[in-house]
Coordinates of C-alpha atoms and ligand atoms in Angstrom, one line a residue:
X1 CA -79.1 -56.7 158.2
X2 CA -76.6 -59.2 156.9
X3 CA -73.3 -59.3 159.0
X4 CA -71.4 -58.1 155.9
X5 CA -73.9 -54.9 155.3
X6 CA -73.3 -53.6 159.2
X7 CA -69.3 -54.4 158.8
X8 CA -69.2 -52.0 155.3
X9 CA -71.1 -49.4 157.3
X10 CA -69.2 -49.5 160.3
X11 CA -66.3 -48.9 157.7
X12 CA -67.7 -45.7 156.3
X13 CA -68.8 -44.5 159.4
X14 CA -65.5 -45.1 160.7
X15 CA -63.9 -43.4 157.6
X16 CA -66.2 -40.1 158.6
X17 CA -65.9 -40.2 162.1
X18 CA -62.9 -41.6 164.0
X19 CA -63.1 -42.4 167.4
X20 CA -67.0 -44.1 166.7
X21 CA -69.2 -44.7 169.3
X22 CA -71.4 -48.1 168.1
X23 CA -74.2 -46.2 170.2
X24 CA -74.2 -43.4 168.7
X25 CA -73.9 -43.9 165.5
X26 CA -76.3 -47.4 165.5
X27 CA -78.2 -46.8 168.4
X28 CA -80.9 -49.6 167.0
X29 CA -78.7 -52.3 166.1
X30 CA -78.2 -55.1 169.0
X31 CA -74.9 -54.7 170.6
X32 CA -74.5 -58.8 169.8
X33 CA -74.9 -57.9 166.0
X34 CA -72.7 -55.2 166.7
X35 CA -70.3 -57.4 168.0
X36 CA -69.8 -60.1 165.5
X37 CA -69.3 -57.6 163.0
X38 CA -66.5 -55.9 164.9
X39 CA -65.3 -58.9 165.4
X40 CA -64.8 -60.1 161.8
X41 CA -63.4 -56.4 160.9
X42 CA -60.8 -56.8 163.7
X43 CA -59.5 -60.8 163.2
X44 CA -58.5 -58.5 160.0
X45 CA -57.1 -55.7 161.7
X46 CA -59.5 -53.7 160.0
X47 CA -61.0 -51.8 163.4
X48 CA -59.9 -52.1 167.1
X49 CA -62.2 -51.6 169.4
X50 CA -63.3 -51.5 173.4
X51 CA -66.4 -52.4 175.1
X52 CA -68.1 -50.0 177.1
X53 CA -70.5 -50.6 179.7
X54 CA -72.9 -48.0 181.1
X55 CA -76.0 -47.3 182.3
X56 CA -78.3 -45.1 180.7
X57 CA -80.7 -43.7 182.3
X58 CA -84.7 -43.8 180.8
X59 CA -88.1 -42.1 181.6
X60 CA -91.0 -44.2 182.8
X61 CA -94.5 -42.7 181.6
X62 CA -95.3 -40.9 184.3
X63 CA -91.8 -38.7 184.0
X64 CA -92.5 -38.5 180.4
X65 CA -95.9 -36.7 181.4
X66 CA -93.6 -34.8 183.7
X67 CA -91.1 -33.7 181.3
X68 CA -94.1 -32.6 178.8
X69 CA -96.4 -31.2 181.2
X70 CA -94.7 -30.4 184.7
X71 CA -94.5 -31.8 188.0
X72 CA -97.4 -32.7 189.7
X73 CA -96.8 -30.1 192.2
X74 CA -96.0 -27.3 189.8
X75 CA -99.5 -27.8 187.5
X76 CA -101.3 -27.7 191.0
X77 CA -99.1 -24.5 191.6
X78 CA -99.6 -23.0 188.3
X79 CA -103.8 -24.1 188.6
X80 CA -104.1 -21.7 192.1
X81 CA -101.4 -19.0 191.0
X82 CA -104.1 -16.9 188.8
X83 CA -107.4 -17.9 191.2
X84 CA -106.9 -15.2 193.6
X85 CA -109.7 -16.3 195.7
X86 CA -108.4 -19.9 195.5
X87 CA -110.0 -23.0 194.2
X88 CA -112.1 -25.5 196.3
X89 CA -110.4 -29.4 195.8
X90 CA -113.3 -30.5 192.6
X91 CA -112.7 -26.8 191.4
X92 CA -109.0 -27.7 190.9
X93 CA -109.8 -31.1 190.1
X94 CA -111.6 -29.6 187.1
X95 CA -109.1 -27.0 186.4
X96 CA -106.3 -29.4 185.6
X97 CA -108.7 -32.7 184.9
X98 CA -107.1 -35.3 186.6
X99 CA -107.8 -36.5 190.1
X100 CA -104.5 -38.5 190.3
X101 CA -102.4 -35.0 189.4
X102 CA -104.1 -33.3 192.4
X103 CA -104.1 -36.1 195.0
X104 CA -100.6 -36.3 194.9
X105 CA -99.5 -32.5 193.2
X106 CA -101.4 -31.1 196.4
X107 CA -99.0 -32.9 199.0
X108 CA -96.2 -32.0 197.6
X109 CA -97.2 -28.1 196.9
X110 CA -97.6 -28.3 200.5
X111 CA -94.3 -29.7 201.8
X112 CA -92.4 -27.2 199.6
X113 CA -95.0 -24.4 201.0
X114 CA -96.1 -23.2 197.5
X115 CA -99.8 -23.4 198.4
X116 CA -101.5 -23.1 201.6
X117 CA -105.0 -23.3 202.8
X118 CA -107.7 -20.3 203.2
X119 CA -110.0 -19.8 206.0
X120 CA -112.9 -21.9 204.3
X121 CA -110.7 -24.2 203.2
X122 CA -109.6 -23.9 199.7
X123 CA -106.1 -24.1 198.2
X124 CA -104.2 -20.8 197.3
X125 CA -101.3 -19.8 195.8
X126 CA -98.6 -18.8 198.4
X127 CA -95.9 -17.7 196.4
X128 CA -95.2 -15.6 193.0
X129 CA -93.5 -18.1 190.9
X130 CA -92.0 -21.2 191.6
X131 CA -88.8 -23.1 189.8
X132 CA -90.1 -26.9 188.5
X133 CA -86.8 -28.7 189.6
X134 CA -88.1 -32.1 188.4
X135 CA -89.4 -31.2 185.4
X136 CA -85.9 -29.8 184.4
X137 CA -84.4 -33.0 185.8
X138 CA -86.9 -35.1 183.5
X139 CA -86.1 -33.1 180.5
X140 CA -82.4 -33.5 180.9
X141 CA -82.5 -37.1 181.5
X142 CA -84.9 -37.0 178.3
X143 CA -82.2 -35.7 176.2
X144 CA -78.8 -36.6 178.0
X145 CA -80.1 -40.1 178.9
X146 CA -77.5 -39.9 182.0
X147 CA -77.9 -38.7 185.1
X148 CA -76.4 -35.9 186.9
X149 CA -76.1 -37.4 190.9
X150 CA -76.4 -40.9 192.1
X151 CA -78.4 -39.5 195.0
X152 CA -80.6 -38.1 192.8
X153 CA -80.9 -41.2 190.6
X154 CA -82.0 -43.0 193.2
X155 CA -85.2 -40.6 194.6
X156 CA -86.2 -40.4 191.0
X157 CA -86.0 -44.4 191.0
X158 CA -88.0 -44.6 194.0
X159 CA -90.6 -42.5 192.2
X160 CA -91.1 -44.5 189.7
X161 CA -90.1 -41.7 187.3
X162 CA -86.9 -43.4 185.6
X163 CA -85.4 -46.3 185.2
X164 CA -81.9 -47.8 184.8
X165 CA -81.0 -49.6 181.3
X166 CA -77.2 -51.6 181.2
X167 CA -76.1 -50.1 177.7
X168 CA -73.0 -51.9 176.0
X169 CA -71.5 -49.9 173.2
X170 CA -68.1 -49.8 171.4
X171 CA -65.4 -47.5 171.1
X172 CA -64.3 -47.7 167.3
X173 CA -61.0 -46.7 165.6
X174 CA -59.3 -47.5 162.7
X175 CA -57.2 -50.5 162.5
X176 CA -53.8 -50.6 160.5
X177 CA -55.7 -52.4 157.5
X178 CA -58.4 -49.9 157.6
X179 CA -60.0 -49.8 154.5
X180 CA -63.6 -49.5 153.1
X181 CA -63.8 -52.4 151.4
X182 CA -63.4 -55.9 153.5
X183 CA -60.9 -57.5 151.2
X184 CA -61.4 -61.7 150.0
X185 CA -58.9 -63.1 152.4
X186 CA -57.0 -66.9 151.4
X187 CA -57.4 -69.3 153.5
X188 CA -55.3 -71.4 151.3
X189 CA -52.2 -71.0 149.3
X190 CA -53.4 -72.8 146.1
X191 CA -51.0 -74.2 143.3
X192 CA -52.9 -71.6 140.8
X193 CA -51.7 -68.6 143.5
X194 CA -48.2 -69.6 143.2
X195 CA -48.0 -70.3 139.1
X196 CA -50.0 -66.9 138.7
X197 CA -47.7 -64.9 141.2
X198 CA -51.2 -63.7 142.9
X199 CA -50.1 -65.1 146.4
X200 CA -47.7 -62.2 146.9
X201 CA -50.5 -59.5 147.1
X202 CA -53.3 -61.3 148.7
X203 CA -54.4 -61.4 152.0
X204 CA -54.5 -64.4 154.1
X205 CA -56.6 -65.6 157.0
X206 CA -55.0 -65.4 160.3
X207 CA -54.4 -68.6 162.2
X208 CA -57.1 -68.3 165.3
X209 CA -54.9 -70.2 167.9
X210 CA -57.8 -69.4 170.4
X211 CA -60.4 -71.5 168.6
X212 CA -61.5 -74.0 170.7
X213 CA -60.9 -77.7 169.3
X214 CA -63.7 -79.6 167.8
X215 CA -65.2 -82.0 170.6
X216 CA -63.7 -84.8 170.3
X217 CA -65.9 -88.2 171.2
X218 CA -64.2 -91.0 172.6
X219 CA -66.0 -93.8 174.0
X220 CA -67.8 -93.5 176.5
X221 CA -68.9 -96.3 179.6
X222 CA -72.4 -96.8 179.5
X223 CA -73.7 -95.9 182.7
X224 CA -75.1 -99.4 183.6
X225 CA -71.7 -100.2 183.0
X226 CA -70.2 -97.8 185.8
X227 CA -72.7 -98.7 188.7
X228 CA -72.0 -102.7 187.4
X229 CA -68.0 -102.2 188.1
X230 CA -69.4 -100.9 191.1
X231 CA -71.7 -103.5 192.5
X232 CA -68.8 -106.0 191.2
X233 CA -66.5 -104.2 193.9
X234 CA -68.9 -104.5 196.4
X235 CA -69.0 -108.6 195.8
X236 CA -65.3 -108.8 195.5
X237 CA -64.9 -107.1 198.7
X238 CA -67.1 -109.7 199.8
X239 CA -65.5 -112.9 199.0
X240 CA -67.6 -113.2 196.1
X241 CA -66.5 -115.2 193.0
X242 CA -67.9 -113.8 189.5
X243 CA -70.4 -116.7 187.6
X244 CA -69.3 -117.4 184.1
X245 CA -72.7 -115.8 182.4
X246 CA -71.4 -115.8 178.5
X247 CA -74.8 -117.6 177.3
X248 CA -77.8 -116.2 177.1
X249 CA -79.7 -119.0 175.4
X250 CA -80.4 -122.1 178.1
X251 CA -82.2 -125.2 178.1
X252 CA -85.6 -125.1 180.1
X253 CA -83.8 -127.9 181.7
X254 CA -81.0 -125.2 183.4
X255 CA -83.9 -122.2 183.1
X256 CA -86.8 -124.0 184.8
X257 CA -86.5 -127.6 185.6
X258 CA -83.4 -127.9 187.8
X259 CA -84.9 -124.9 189.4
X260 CA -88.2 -126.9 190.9
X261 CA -90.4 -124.6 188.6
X262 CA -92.8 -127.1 186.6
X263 CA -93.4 -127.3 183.5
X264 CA -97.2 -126.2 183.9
X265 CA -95.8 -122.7 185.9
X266 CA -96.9 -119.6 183.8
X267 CA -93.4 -118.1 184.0
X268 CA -92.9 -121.0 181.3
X269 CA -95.6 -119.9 178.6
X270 CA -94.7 -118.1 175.8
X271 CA -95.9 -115.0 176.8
X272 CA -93.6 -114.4 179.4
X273 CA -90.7 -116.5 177.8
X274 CA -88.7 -116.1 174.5
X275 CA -88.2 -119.9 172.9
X276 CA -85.5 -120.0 170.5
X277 CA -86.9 -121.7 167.2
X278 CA -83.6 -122.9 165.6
X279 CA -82.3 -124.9 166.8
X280 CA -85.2 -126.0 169.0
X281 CA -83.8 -128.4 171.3
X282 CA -80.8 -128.6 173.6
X283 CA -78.8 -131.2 173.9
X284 CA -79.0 -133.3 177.2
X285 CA -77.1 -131.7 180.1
X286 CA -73.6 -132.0 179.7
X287 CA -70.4 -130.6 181.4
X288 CA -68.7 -128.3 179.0
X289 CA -65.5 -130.0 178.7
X290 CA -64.2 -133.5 179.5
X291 CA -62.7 -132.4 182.4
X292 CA -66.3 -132.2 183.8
X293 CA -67.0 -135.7 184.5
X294 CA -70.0 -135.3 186.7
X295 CA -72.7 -137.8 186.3
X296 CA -75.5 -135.3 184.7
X297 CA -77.8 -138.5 183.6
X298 CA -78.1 -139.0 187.4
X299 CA -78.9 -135.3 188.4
X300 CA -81.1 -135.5 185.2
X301 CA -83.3 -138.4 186.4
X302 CA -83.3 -136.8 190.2
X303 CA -84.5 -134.0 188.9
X304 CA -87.6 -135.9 187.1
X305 CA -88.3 -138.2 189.7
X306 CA -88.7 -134.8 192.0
X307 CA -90.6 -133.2 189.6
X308 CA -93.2 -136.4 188.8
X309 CA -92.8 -138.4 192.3
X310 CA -91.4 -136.6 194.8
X311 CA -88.2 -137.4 196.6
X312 CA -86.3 -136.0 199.5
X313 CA -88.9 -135.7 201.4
X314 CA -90.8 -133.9 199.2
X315 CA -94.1 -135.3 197.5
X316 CA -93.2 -133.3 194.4
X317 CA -95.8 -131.7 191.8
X318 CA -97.2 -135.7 190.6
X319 CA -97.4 -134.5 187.0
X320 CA -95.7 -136.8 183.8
X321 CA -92.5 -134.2 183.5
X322 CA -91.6 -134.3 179.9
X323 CA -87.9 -134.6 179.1
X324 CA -89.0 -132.8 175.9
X325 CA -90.1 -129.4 177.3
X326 CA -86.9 -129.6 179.7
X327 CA -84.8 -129.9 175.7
X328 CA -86.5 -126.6 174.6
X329 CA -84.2 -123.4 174.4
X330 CA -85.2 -120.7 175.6
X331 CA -83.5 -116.9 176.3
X332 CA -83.0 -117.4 179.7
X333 CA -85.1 -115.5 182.2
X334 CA -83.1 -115.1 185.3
X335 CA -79.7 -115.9 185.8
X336 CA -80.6 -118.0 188.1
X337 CA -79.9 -120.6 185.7
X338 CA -76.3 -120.4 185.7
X339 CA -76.3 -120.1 189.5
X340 CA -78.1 -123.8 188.9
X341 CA -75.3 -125.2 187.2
X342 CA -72.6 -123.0 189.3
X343 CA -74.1 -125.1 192.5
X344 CA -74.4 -128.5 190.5
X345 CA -70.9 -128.6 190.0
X346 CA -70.0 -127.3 193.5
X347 CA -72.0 -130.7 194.7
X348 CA -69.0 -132.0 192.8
X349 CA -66.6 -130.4 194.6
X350 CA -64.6 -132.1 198.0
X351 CA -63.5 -129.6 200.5
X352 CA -60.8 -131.0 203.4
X353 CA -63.4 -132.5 205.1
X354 CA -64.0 -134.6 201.5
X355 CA -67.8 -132.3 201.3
X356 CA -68.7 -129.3 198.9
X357 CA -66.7 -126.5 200.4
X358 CA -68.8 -123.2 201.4
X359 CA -69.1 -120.5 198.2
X360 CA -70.0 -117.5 197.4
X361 CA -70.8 -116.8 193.4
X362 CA -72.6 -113.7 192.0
X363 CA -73.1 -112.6 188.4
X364 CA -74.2 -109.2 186.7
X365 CA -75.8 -109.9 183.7
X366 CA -78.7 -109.8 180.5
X367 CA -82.0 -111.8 180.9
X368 CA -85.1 -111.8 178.7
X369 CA -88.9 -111.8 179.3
X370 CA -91.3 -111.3 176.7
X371 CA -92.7 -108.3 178.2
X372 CA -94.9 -105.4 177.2
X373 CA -92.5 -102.8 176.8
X374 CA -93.3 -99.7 178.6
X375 CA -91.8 -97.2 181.1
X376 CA -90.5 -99.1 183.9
X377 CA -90.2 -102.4 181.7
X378 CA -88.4 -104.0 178.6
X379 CA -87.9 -107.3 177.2
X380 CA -84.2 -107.1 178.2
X381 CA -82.9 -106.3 181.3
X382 CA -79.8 -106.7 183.4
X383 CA -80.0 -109.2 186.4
X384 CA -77.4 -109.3 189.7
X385 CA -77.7 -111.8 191.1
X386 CA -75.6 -113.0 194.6
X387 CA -75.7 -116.9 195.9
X388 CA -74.2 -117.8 199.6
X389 CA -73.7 -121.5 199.9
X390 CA -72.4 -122.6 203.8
X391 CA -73.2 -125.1 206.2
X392 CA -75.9 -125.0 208.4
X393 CA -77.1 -121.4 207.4
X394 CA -79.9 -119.7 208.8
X395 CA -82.9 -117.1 207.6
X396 CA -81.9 -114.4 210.2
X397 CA -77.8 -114.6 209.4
X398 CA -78.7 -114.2 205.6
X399 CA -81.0 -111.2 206.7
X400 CA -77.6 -109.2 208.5
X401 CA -75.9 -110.3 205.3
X402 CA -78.7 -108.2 203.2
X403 CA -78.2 -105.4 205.7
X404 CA -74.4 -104.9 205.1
X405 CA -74.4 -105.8 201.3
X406 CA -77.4 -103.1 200.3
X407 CA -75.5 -100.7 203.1
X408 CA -72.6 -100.7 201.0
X409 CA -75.0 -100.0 198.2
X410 CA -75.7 -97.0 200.7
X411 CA -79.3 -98.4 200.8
X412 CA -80.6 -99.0 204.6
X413 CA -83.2 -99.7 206.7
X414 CA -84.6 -102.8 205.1
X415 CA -87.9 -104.6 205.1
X416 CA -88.4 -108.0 204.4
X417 CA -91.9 -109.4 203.0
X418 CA -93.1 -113.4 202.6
X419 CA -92.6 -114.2 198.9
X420 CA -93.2 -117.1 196.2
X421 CA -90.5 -118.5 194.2
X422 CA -90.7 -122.1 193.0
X423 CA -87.1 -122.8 194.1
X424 CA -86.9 -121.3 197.6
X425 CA -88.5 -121.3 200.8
X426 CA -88.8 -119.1 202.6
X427 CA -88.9 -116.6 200.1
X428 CA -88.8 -113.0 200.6
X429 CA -89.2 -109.6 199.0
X430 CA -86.6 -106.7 200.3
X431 CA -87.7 -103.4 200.3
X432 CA -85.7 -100.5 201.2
X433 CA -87.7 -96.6 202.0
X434 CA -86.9 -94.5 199.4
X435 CA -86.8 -91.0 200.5
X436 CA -87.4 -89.3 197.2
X437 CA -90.8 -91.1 196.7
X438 CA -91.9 -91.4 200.2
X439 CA -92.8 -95.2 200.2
X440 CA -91.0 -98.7 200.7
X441 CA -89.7 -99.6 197.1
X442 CA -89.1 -103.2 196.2
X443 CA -85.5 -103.8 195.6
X444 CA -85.0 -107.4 195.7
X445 CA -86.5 -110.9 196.0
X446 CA -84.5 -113.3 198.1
X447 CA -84.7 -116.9 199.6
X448 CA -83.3 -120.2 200.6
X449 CA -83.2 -122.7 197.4
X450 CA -85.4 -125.7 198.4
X451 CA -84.2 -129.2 198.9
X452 CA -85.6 -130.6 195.8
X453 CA -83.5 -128.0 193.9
X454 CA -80.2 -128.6 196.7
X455 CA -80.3 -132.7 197.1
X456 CA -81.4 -133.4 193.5
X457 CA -77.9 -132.1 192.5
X458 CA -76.2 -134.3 195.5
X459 CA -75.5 -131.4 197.9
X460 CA -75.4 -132.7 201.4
X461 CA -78.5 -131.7 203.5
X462 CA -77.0 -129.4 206.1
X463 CA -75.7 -127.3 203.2
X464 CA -77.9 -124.5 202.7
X465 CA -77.8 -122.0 199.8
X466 CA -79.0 -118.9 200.2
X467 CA -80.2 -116.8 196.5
X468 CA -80.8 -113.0 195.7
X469 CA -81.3 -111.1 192.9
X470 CA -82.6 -107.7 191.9
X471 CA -82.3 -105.7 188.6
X472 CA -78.8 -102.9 187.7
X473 CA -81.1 -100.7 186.2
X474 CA -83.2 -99.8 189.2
X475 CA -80.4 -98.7 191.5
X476 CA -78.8 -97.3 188.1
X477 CA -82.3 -95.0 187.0
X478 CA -82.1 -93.9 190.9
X479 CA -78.9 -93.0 190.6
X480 CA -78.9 -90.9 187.8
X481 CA -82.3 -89.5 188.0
X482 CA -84.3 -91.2 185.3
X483 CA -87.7 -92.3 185.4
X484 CA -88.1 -94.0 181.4
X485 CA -86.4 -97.0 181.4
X486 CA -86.3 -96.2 177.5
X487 CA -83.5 -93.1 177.9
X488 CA -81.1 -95.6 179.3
X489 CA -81.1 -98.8 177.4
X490 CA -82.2 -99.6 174.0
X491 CA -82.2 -97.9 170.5
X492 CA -83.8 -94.3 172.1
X493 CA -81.2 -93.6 174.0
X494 CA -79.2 -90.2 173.1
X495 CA -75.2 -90.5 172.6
X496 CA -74.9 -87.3 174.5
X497 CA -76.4 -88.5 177.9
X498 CA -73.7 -91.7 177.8
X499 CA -71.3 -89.7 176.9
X500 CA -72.0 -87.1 179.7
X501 CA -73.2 -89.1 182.6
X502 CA -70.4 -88.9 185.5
X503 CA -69.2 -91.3 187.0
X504 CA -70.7 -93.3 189.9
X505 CA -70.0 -93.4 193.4
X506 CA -72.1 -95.5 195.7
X507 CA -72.9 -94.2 198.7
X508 CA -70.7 -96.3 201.2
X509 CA -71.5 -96.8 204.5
Ligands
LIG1 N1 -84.4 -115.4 190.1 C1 -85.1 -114.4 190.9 C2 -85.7 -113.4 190.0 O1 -85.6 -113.5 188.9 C3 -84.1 -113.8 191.9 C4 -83.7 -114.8 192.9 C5 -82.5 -115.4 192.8 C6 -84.6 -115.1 193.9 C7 -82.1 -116.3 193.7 C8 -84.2 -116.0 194.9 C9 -82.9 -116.6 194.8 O2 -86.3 -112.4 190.5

């Protein structure tokens, strides 16, 4: 039924009949249905009305049998009342044709003492006439559908003969407007109502101050946004200086080369790097400004010569190093590159003692690999990255570092594992146990950059520089719960999950 339909009929049944019961008078119609209707008949002052709740009370099968046929215990009563010489069990079995009746009829007779037991051991009568009280009590609660006692209620609950139903209904009276027609109501006052005069009878809609707003939606941080402010915190706090990371196109040069990774290393093929086709080539190394007068030609030719010949120490990979594929641009792949040209100019840099002072840089940033995009992976992805540069650093000092930065991440107990990078050694791989899987999870790869990376750039020998990095959306997917990569960057992600996820909290030690 329309909404309209059930509001017109309320009116006449109101018109008939006032006070109206909505269950009484539309005992199949949903109280919901009957709701709205009210509803739209009061916001006009039409009807008023009160909600009732109560509980009516309903017969199960068995006390529908009951109320139809008798208690169990009366048919067995009524079965051995005219067999004077009483009935053996099948013999009342047969006589009221249901074994179920008799089993438990019989036990009952027995406990109010209607029947008893002969000598040979048949059931007999052993009264006159008997009053079935829960019959009557079934056939009141058939046609009342309440109940007289609570007590009562309950037994009859217990015996699976009725149950309880939570009934709402309405109490219906006449409002001031009652009529029986819903009249058009304005929601306007038009220019035609005022030049034709019709405004002065008509009706107009009510304001509804209790309508809630429309939702408004502001913007909203994205949530790799809200752990990234946090994980910034955690590296101010530490003495950390942010990297300048505004470029995401480098030269292999910055990407690779200065990095010790050769130009044969599969990290560099274009499967698992993005080259940028126009412009093709970089220019050669330069500072960005002339107030960077570093000698980048120098750095440039170190950086062959350790490449193609080895120096420092090092033997080097002996392969012709091509200036070329150093020129070619490429989305960069880590952002280790800027950390690269972050320590290049610190080489630059005199301290008191007239040497690099020590430093601490990190970055949060986008990096690119030409992936396979699935699940856990895509071809964008967000990189933190942290780089401690001191004198005269060592392996285990760095490892107590790890322990107190992830700690502050409120990630513990870690595990280190021997790793390969092409620009540090020792390398390793941090794991952290992750209660929620019930394994060791790899959060990070680590290690100490390698001379040929360090002296090519002029960075005295006792400095040591210490490099981590690990992705903002794993710590980000743990924290809120997600396992696609998919539902939190890129163009599937829904509006309503960035605009609803809370904010973030790591879990400080
Ligand atoms: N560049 C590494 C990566 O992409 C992370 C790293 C940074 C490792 C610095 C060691 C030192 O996984």
């Amino acid at each position: 039924t329309p909404a309209g339909d059930l509001a017109t009929q309320i009116l006449h049944a109101l018109d008939k009949n006032s006070p109206l019961l909505s269950s009484a008078a539309f005992p199949t119609i949903p109280s919901t249905e009957v709701k709205g209707a009210l509803d739209r008949l009061a916001s006009r002052d039409m009807v008023k009305y009160e909600t009732i709740d109560r509980e009516e009370a309903i017969l199960e099968p068995e006390g529908e049998q009951i109320a139809a046929n008798g208690s169990h215990e009366a048919r067995v009563f009524e079965a051995l009342r005219t067999a004077v010489e009483g009935l053996t069990i099948q013999e009342l079995e047969t006589a009221i044709g249901d074994k179920n009746v008799v089993k438990i009829g019989q036990g009952r007779a027995f406990r109010e003492k209607w029947i008893s037991k002969t000598p040979d051991g048949k059931f007999k009568a052993a009264k006159e006439s008997i009053k079935d009280t829960t019959k009557e009590q079934m056939q009141t609660i058939q046609s009342t559908k309440s109940y007289p006692d609570a007590k009562m209620l309950a037994d009859l609950k217990k015996r699976k003969l009725v149950r309880t139903q939570k009934i709402i209904s309405f109490n219906i009276q006449k409002g001031e407007k009652f009529a029986l027609k819903i009249p058009e109501v304005a929601t306007d006052l038009t220019a035609d109502m005022i030049a034709s005069g019709s405004w002065k009878s008509a009706t107009f809609k009510g304001y509804n101050f209790k309508a809630l707003g429309a939702d408004q939606h502001p913007g909203a941080l994205h949530p790799l946004n809200k752990v990234r402010s946090e994980l910034r915190q955690i590296f101010f706090e530490m003495g950390f200086q942010e990297m300048p990371t505004d470029k995401f196109v480098e030269s292999g040069f910055w990407n690779f080369d200065a990095l010790f990774v050769p130009q044969q290393h599969p990290a560099r093929d274009m499967q698992d790097t993005f080259y940028v086709s126009d412009p093709k080539e970089a220019d050669m190394p330069r500072g960005e400004d002339s107030s960077d007068t570093a000698d980048y030609k120098t750095y440039w030719d170190n950086v062959k010569d350790v490449h193609q010949d080895g120096k420092y120490g090092s033997i080097g990979y002996r392969y012709p190093w091509s200036g070329e594929e150093s020129k070619k641009l490429v989305l960069r792949t880590h952002t280790t590159a800027i950390s690269a040209s972050m320590l290049y100019k610190l080489a630059q840099q005199k301290g008191p003692d007239g040497r690099p002072p020590p430093a601490r840089y990190f970055s949060i940033d986008r990096v690119f690999r030409n992936e396979t995009v699935d699940a856990t992976h895509l071809a964008e992805f967000h990189q933190v990255e942290g780089v401690i540069a001191d004198y005269d650093l060592t392996l285990g000092g760095l490892m107590e570092f790890m322990d107190i930065f992830f700690g502050k991440m409120g990630i513990t107990d870690l595990k280190y594992k021997c790793a390969y990078n092409p620009y540090t050694e020792p390398s390793m791989e941090i794991f952290s146990y992750h209660k929620g899987l019930g394994k060791l999870v790899e959060i990070g790869n680590s290690g100490m950059f390698r001379a040929e990376m360090l002296e090519s750039m002029g960075l005295p020998k006792d400095m040591r520089v210490f490099g981590w990095g690990l992705s903002l959306e794993r710590p980000t997917m743990i924290k809120y719960g997600i396992s696609n990569i998919r539902e939190l960057l890129g163009h599937k992600v829904d509006l309503n999950f960035m605009r609803n996820s809370p904010a973030v909290r790591l879990d400080k030690e």
